[in-house]
Amino acid sequence: MTTGDLVNIHPTELKFPFELKKQSSCSLQISNKTSTQVVAFKVKTTNPRKYCVRPNTGVVLPGDSCNVTVTMQAQKEAPLDMQCKDKFLVQSVIVSDATTSKDVIAEMFNKEPGRVIEDFKLRVVYIPANPPSPVPEGSEEGNSPRTDFPASQFDDHVSRTLEETNEKSSEAWSMIHKLTEEKACAVQQSQKLRQELEMLRRESSKKQSGGGHSLVLMLLVGLLGCVIGYILNVRT
């Protein structure tokens, strides 16, 4: 806080969050220290095109205060080392009790004999709008992995992924083993049917009773064809 005989000024520095192509604002409070005098104030800057001050003039009643908003226009470039040379000047002077904010004019702050004017100079400070997060110890820039969640959650995610992969792999191997067993069983049955069919053919050639055995032979041939077709489908 900067203090004089007439007013207190807070803060002593105007701090603006700096971000390219975006406006930023800060507040200034002017407090009347006197108990009986009305004080008029005026706020000036070395770079009026860059800043907008509302209100830039006014009056403060005894024991009262006034808040001033200073807005910095959007900047296209960042200054070197984020240093700003802009300055603000707050002037205050005692005026008559009937004076209102509309009555404040520039001539009131001209230095004349018998007129006490207090001047307060304020400097401008830029602060980063989005300060960078600290780099973890032991990591090098450009080599550290970026994640959207903490390390503990990342480990849990990896563990769950490995478990799901192992489960799916186990299911796949189980299915392959089951199909292999079914295929082997079908092959054995096919070989057995072929042997029985060969035996029936031999018996049929020896006997010429024909009808009954021919019907059985046809049925077995049809059954064998179905089994062989199933086996071929399993192999493919």
mmCIF file of C-alpha atoms in Angstrom:
data_model
loop_
_atom_site.group_PDB
_atom_site.id
_atom_site.type_symbol
_atom_site.label_atom_id
_atom_site.label_comp_id
_atom_site.label_asym_id
_atom_site.label_seq_id
_atom_site.Cartn_x
_atom_site.Cartn_y
_atom_site.Cartn_z
ATOM 1 C CA MET A 1 0.000 0.000 0.000
ATOM 2 C CA THR A 2 1.174 3.532 -0.842
ATOM 3 C CA THR A 3 0.026 6.190 1.569
ATOM 4 C CA GLY A 4 0.026 9.975 1.718
ATOM 5 C CA ASP A 5 -1.705 12.680 3.694
ATOM 6 C CA LEU A 6 -4.866 12.478 1.605
ATOM 7 C CA VAL A 7 -5.275 8.962 0.220
ATOM 8 C CA ASN A 8 -4.050 5.384 0.371
ATOM 9 C CA ILE A 9 -3.329 3.545 -2.899
ATOM 10 C CA HIS A 10 -3.540 -0.240 -3.106
ATOM 11 C CA PRO A 11 -1.782 -2.126 -4.626
ATOM 12 C CA THR A 12 1.568 -0.483 -5.275
ATOM 13 C CA GLU A 13 2.012 -2.386 -8.586
ATOM 14 C CA LEU A 14 -0.458 -3.052 -11.357
ATOM 15 C CA LYS A 15 -0.144 -6.768 -12.129
ATOM 16 C CA PHE A 16 -1.640 -7.975 -15.413
ATOM 17 C CA PRO A 17 -1.979 -11.657 -16.361
ATOM 18 C CA PHE A 18 -0.304 -11.638 -19.771
ATOM 19 C CA GLU A 19 -1.582 -13.775 -22.646
ATOM 20 C CA LEU A 20 -1.128 -12.970 -26.317
ATOM 21 C CA LYS A 21 -4.186 -11.621 -28.149
ATOM 22 C CA LYS A 22 -6.280 -11.438 -24.970
ATOM 23 C CA GLN A 23 -7.315 -8.530 -22.780
ATOM 24 C CA SER A 24 -6.497 -8.576 -19.081
ATOM 25 C CA SER A 25 -7.521 -6.386 -16.154
ATOM 26 C CA CYS A 26 -6.536 -5.491 -12.622
ATOM 27 C CA SER A 27 -8.054 -3.320 -9.898
ATOM 28 C CA LEU A 28 -6.795 -0.264 -8.045
ATOM 29 C CA GLN A 29 -8.311 1.042 -4.810
ATOM 30 C CA ILE A 30 -8.116 4.695 -3.784
ATOM 31 C CA SER A 31 -9.095 5.394 -0.155
ATOM 32 C CA ASN A 32 -9.698 8.825 1.382
ATOM 33 C CA LYS A 33 -7.748 9.063 4.661
ATOM 34 C CA THR A 34 -9.277 12.330 5.789
ATOM 35 C CA SER A 35 -12.329 12.571 8.011
ATOM 36 C CA THR A 36 -13.692 15.875 6.703
ATOM 37 C CA GLN A 37 -12.258 16.590 3.236
ATOM 38 C CA VAL A 38 -13.535 15.515 -0.177
ATOM 39 C CA VAL A 39 -10.671 14.348 -2.385
ATOM 40 C CA ALA A 40 -10.628 14.328 -6.172
ATOM 41 C CA PHE A 41 -8.357 11.947 -8.082
ATOM 42 C CA LYS A 42 -7.066 11.461 -11.583
ATOM 43 C CA VAL A 43 -5.299 8.403 -13.093
ATOM 44 C CA LYS A 44 -2.845 8.888 -15.978
ATOM 45 C CA THR A 45 -0.564 6.488 -17.861
ATOM 46 C CA THR A 46 2.500 6.801 -20.091
ATOM 47 C CA ASN A 47 0.769 4.614 -22.732
ATOM 48 C CA PRO A 48 -2.907 5.717 -22.971
ATOM 49 C CA ARG A 49 -3.574 3.781 -26.207
ATOM 50 C CA LYS A 50 -2.667 0.525 -24.523
ATOM 51 C CA TYR A 51 -4.771 0.866 -21.359
ATOM 52 C CA CYS A 52 -8.361 1.732 -20.537
ATOM 53 C CA VAL A 53 -8.990 3.215 -17.053
ATOM 54 C CA ARG A 54 -12.530 3.290 -15.611
ATOM 55 C CA PRO A 55 -13.087 5.672 -13.958
ATOM 56 C CA ASN A 56 -9.991 7.712 -14.696
ATOM 57 C CA THR A 57 -11.271 10.651 -12.604
ATOM 58 C CA GLY A 58 -13.630 10.974 -9.639
ATOM 59 C CA VAL A 59 -14.136 12.095 -6.059
ATOM 60 C CA VAL A 60 -13.830 10.136 -2.835
ATOM 61 C CA LEU A 61 -15.824 11.177 0.227
ATOM 62 C CA PRO A 62 -14.197 11.293 3.683
ATOM 63 C CA GLY A 63 -13.363 7.804 4.940
ATOM 64 C CA ASP A 64 -14.665 6.239 1.726
ATOM 65 C CA SER A 65 -12.871 4.462 -1.120
ATOM 66 C CA CYS A 66 -13.186 4.038 -4.876
ATOM 67 C CA ASN A 67 -12.262 1.046 -7.036
ATOM 68 C CA VAL A 68 -10.639 1.716 -10.411
ATOM 69 C CA THR A 69 -10.427 -0.971 -13.118
ATOM 70 C CA VAL A 70 -7.460 -0.856 -15.497
ATOM 71 C CA THR A 71 -7.788 -2.951 -18.670
ATOM 72 C CA MET A 72 -4.835 -3.735 -20.926
ATOM 73 C CA GLN A 73 -5.698 -4.193 -24.587
ATOM 74 C CA ALA A 74 -4.841 -7.482 -26.330
ATOM 75 C CA GLN A 75 -1.162 -7.599 -27.276
ATOM 76 C CA LYS A 76 0.246 -9.179 -30.444
ATOM 77 C CA GLU A 77 3.779 -9.596 -29.072
ATOM 78 C CA ALA A 78 5.284 -10.418 -25.705
ATOM 79 C CA PRO A 79 7.893 -7.948 -24.403
ATOM 80 C CA LEU A 80 11.491 -9.057 -23.936
ATOM 81 C CA ASP A 81 11.851 -11.013 -20.665
ATOM 82 C CA MET A 82 8.226 -10.062 -19.850
ATOM 83 C CA GLN A 83 9.425 -6.655 -18.644
ATOM 84 C CA CYS A 84 7.140 -3.634 -19.049
ATOM 85 C CA LYS A 85 8.245 0.000 -18.928
ATOM 86 C CA ASP A 86 4.737 1.472 -18.697
ATOM 87 C CA LYS A 87 3.944 3.634 -15.664
ATOM 88 C CA PHE A 88 0.789 4.982 -14.037
ATOM 89 C CA LEU A 89 0.362 8.197 -12.065
ATOM 90 C CA VAL A 90 -2.408 8.726 -9.516
ATOM 91 C CA GLN A 91 -2.974 12.354 -8.481
ATOM 92 C CA SER A 92 -5.163 13.524 -5.624
ATOM 93 C CA VAL A 93 -6.249 16.970 -4.420
ATOM 94 C CA ILE A 94 -8.694 18.411 -1.879
ATOM 95 C CA VAL A 95 -11.840 19.888 -3.446
ATOM 96 C CA SER A 96 -14.973 21.561 -2.156
ATOM 97 C CA ASP A 97 -17.717 19.497 -0.544
ATOM 98 C CA ALA A 98 -20.085 20.216 -3.424
ATOM 99 C CA THR A 99 -17.746 18.761 -6.037
ATOM 100 C CA THR A 100 -18.990 15.673 -7.870
ATOM 101 C CA SER A 101 -17.246 13.282 -10.255
ATOM 102 C CA LYS A 102 -18.642 15.202 -13.225
ATOM 103 C CA ASP A 103 -17.028 18.400 -11.950
ATOM 104 C CA VAL A 104 -13.468 17.017 -11.952
ATOM 105 C CA ILE A 105 -11.340 18.663 -14.657
ATOM 106 C CA ALA A 106 -7.645 18.572 -15.561
ATOM 107 C CA GLU A 107 -7.006 22.117 -14.237
ATOM 108 C CA MET A 108 -7.727 20.965 -10.692
ATOM 109 C CA PHE A 109 -4.429 19.055 -10.713
ATOM 110 C CA ASN A 110 -2.246 21.942 -11.868
ATOM 111 C CA LYS A 111 0.321 22.850 -9.235
ATOM 112 C CA GLU A 112 -0.414 26.323 -7.897
ATOM 113 C CA PRO A 113 0.505 28.162 -4.699
ATOM 114 C CA GLY A 114 -1.662 27.005 -1.805
ATOM 115 C CA ARG A 115 -2.831 23.853 -3.593
ATOM 116 C CA VAL A 116 -1.540 20.509 -2.283
ATOM 117 C CA ILE A 117 -1.396 17.726 -4.875
ATOM 118 C CA GLU A 118 -0.231 14.220 -4.034
ATOM 119 C CA ASP A 119 1.378 12.104 -6.776
ATOM 120 C CA PHE A 120 1.731 8.327 -6.672
ATOM 121 C CA LYS A 121 3.691 6.469 -9.350
ATOM 122 C CA LEU A 122 2.790 2.841 -10.027
ATOM 123 C CA ARG A 123 4.691 0.466 -12.282
ATOM 124 C CA VAL A 124 3.221 -2.294 -14.455
ATOM 125 C CA VAL A 125 4.142 -5.949 -13.926
ATOM 126 C CA TYR A 126 3.267 -8.827 -16.262
ATOM 127 C CA ILE A 127 2.583 -12.258 -14.807
ATOM 128 C CA PRO A 128 2.114 -15.452 -16.897
ATOM 129 C CA ALA A 129 -1.558 -16.258 -17.428
ATOM 130 C CA ASN A 130 -0.832 -20.030 -17.639
ATOM 131 C CA PRO A 131 2.409 -20.806 -15.763
ATOM 132 C CA PRO A 132 4.101 -24.052 -16.957
ATOM 133 C CA SER A 133 3.863 -27.093 -14.710
ATOM 134 C CA PRO A 134 7.126 -28.144 -13.013
ATOM 135 C CA VAL A 135 9.143 -30.884 -14.721
ATOM 136 C CA PRO A 136 9.468 -34.025 -12.532
ATOM 137 C CA GLU A 137 12.962 -34.720 -11.223
ATOM 138 C CA GLY A 138 15.004 -37.230 -13.177
ATOM 139 C CA SER A 139 13.161 -36.631 -16.439
ATOM 140 C CA GLU A 140 14.603 -34.926 -19.501
ATOM 141 C CA GLU A 141 12.693 -32.518 -21.708
ATOM 142 C CA GLY A 142 11.467 -34.237 -24.826
ATOM 143 C CA ASN A 143 12.006 -37.756 -23.445
ATOM 144 C CA SER A 144 9.484 -37.986 -20.642
ATOM 145 C CA PRO A 145 6.241 -39.743 -21.620
ATOM 146 C CA ARG A 146 3.073 -37.680 -21.519
ATOM 147 C CA THR A 147 -0.028 -39.186 -19.987
ATOM 148 C CA ASP A 148 -3.440 -37.789 -19.253
ATOM 149 C CA PHE A 149 -3.597 -39.445 -15.819
ATOM 150 C CA PRO A 150 -1.319 -40.001 -12.799
ATOM 151 C CA ALA A 151 1.338 -42.722 -12.804
ATOM 152 C CA SER A 152 -0.617 -44.951 -10.402
ATOM 153 C CA GLN A 153 -3.656 -44.925 -12.689
ATOM 154 C CA PHE A 154 -1.384 -45.576 -15.672
ATOM 155 C CA ASP A 155 0.031 -48.702 -13.946
ATOM 156 C CA ASP A 156 -3.475 -49.946 -13.136
ATOM 157 C CA HIS A 157 -4.526 -49.398 -16.746
ATOM 158 C CA VAL A 158 -1.542 -51.403 -18.038
ATOM 159 C CA SER A 159 -2.215 -54.237 -15.556
ATOM 160 C CA ARG A 160 -5.873 -54.473 -16.562
ATOM 161 C CA THR A 161 -4.913 -54.507 -20.237
ATOM 162 C CA LEU A 162 -2.439 -57.353 -19.700
ATOM 163 C CA GLU A 163 -5.000 -59.359 -17.716
ATOM 164 C CA GLU A 164 -7.627 -58.916 -20.433
ATOM 165 C CA THR A 165 -5.102 -59.940 -23.090
ATOM 166 C CA ASN A 166 -4.120 -63.062 -21.125
ATOM 167 C CA GLU A 167 -7.772 -64.037 -20.634
ATOM 168 C CA LYS A 168 -8.525 -63.662 -24.338
ATOM 169 C CA SER A 169 -5.389 -65.629 -25.225
ATOM 170 C CA SER A 170 -6.388 -68.441 -22.846
ATOM 171 C CA GLU A 171 -9.866 -68.594 -24.363
ATOM 172 C CA ALA A 172 -8.408 -68.778 -27.865
ATOM 173 C CA TRP A 173 -6.032 -71.634 -26.974
ATOM 174 C CA SER A 174 -8.860 -73.488 -25.246
ATOM 175 C CA MET A 175 -11.025 -73.222 -28.358
ATOM 176 C CA ILE A 176 -8.159 -74.415 -30.591
ATOM 177 C CA HIS A 177 -7.518 -77.400 -28.310
ATOM 178 C CA LYS A 178 -11.202 -78.333 -28.331
ATOM 179 C CA LEU A 179 -11.423 -78.178 -32.121
ATOM 180 C CA THR A 180 -8.253 -80.266 -32.445
ATOM 181 C CA GLU A 181 -9.734 -82.989 -30.219
ATOM 182 C CA GLU A 182 -13.000 -82.998 -32.173
ATOM 183 C CA LYS A 183 -11.080 -83.249 -35.438
ATOM 184 C CA ALA A 184 -9.019 -86.228 -34.165
ATOM 185 C CA CYS A 185 -12.166 -87.990 -32.973
ATOM 186 C CA ALA A 186 -13.857 -87.446 -36.351
ATOM 187 C CA VAL A 187 -10.818 -88.845 -38.175
ATOM 188 C CA GLN A 188 -10.858 -91.966 -36.017
ATOM 189 C CA GLN A 189 -14.555 -92.491 -36.671
ATOM 190 C CA SER A 190 -14.010 -92.029 -40.388
ATOM 191 C CA GLN A 191 -11.229 -94.613 -40.428
ATOM 192 C CA LYS A 192 -13.409 -97.051 -38.484
ATOM 193 C CA LEU A 193 -16.310 -96.598 -40.896
ATOM 194 C CA ARG A 194 -14.018 -97.129 -43.879
ATOM 195 C CA GLN A 195 -12.782 -100.398 -42.367
ATOM 196 C CA GLU A 196 -16.340 -101.596 -41.755
ATOM 197 C CA LEU A 197 -17.332 -100.557 -45.261
ATOM 198 C CA GLU A 198 -14.423 -102.514 -46.728
ATOM 199 C CA MET A 199 -15.462 -105.573 -44.739
ATOM 200 C CA LEU A 200 -19.041 -105.292 -46.010
ATOM 201 C CA ARG A 201 -17.830 -104.974 -49.564
ATOM 202 C CA ARG A 202 -15.845 -108.150 -49.206
ATOM 203 C CA GLU A 203 -18.765 -110.018 -47.716
ATOM 204 C CA SER A 204 -21.040 -108.646 -50.448
ATOM 205 C CA SER A 205 -18.765 -109.932 -53.151
ATOM 206 C CA LYS A 206 -18.934 -113.383 -51.635
ATOM 207 C CA LYS A 207 -22.654 -113.413 -51.231
ATOM 208 C CA GLN A 208 -25.113 -112.650 -53.948
ATOM 209 C CA SER A 209 -28.237 -112.478 -51.842
ATOM 210 C CA GLY A 210 -27.987 -108.859 -52.724
ATOM 211 C CA GLY A 211 -31.036 -106.860 -51.567
ATOM 212 C CA GLY A 212 -30.611 -106.521 -47.833
ATOM 213 C CA HIS A 213 -26.844 -106.154 -47.920
ATOM 214 C CA SER A 214 -26.982 -103.713 -50.843
ATOM 215 C CA LEU A 215 -29.308 -101.439 -48.855
ATOM 216 C CA VAL A 216 -27.037 -101.501 -45.822
ATOM 217 C CA LEU A 217 -24.045 -100.826 -48.035
ATOM 218 C CA MET A 218 -25.739 -97.787 -49.571
ATOM 219 C CA LEU A 219 -26.604 -96.391 -46.154
ATOM 220 C CA LEU A 220 -23.044 -96.808 -44.917
ATOM 221 C CA VAL A 221 -21.658 -95.135 -48.047
ATOM 222 C CA GLY A 222 -23.979 -92.166 -47.519
ATOM 223 C CA LEU A 223 -23.032 -91.924 -43.826
ATOM 224 C CA LEU A 224 -19.360 -92.110 -44.690
ATOM 225 C CA GLY A 225 -19.777 -89.270 -47.199
ATOM 226 C CA CYS A 226 -21.360 -87.045 -44.535
ATOM 227 C CA VAL A 227 -18.579 -87.767 -42.060
ATOM 228 C CA ILE A 228 -15.856 -87.079 -44.622
ATOM 229 C CA GLY A 229 -17.549 -83.810 -45.558
ATOM 230 C CA TYR A 230 -17.682 -82.762 -41.898
ATOM 231 C CA ILE A 231 -13.975 -83.600 -41.478
ATOM 232 C CA LEU A 232 -13.057 -81.479 -44.490
ATOM 233 C CA ASN A 233 -15.034 -78.576 -43.064
ATOM 234 C CA VAL A 234 -13.249 -78.886 -39.714
ATOM 235 C CA ARG A 235 -9.857 -78.896 -41.434
ATOM 236 C CA THR A 236 -10.659 -75.746 -43.354
#
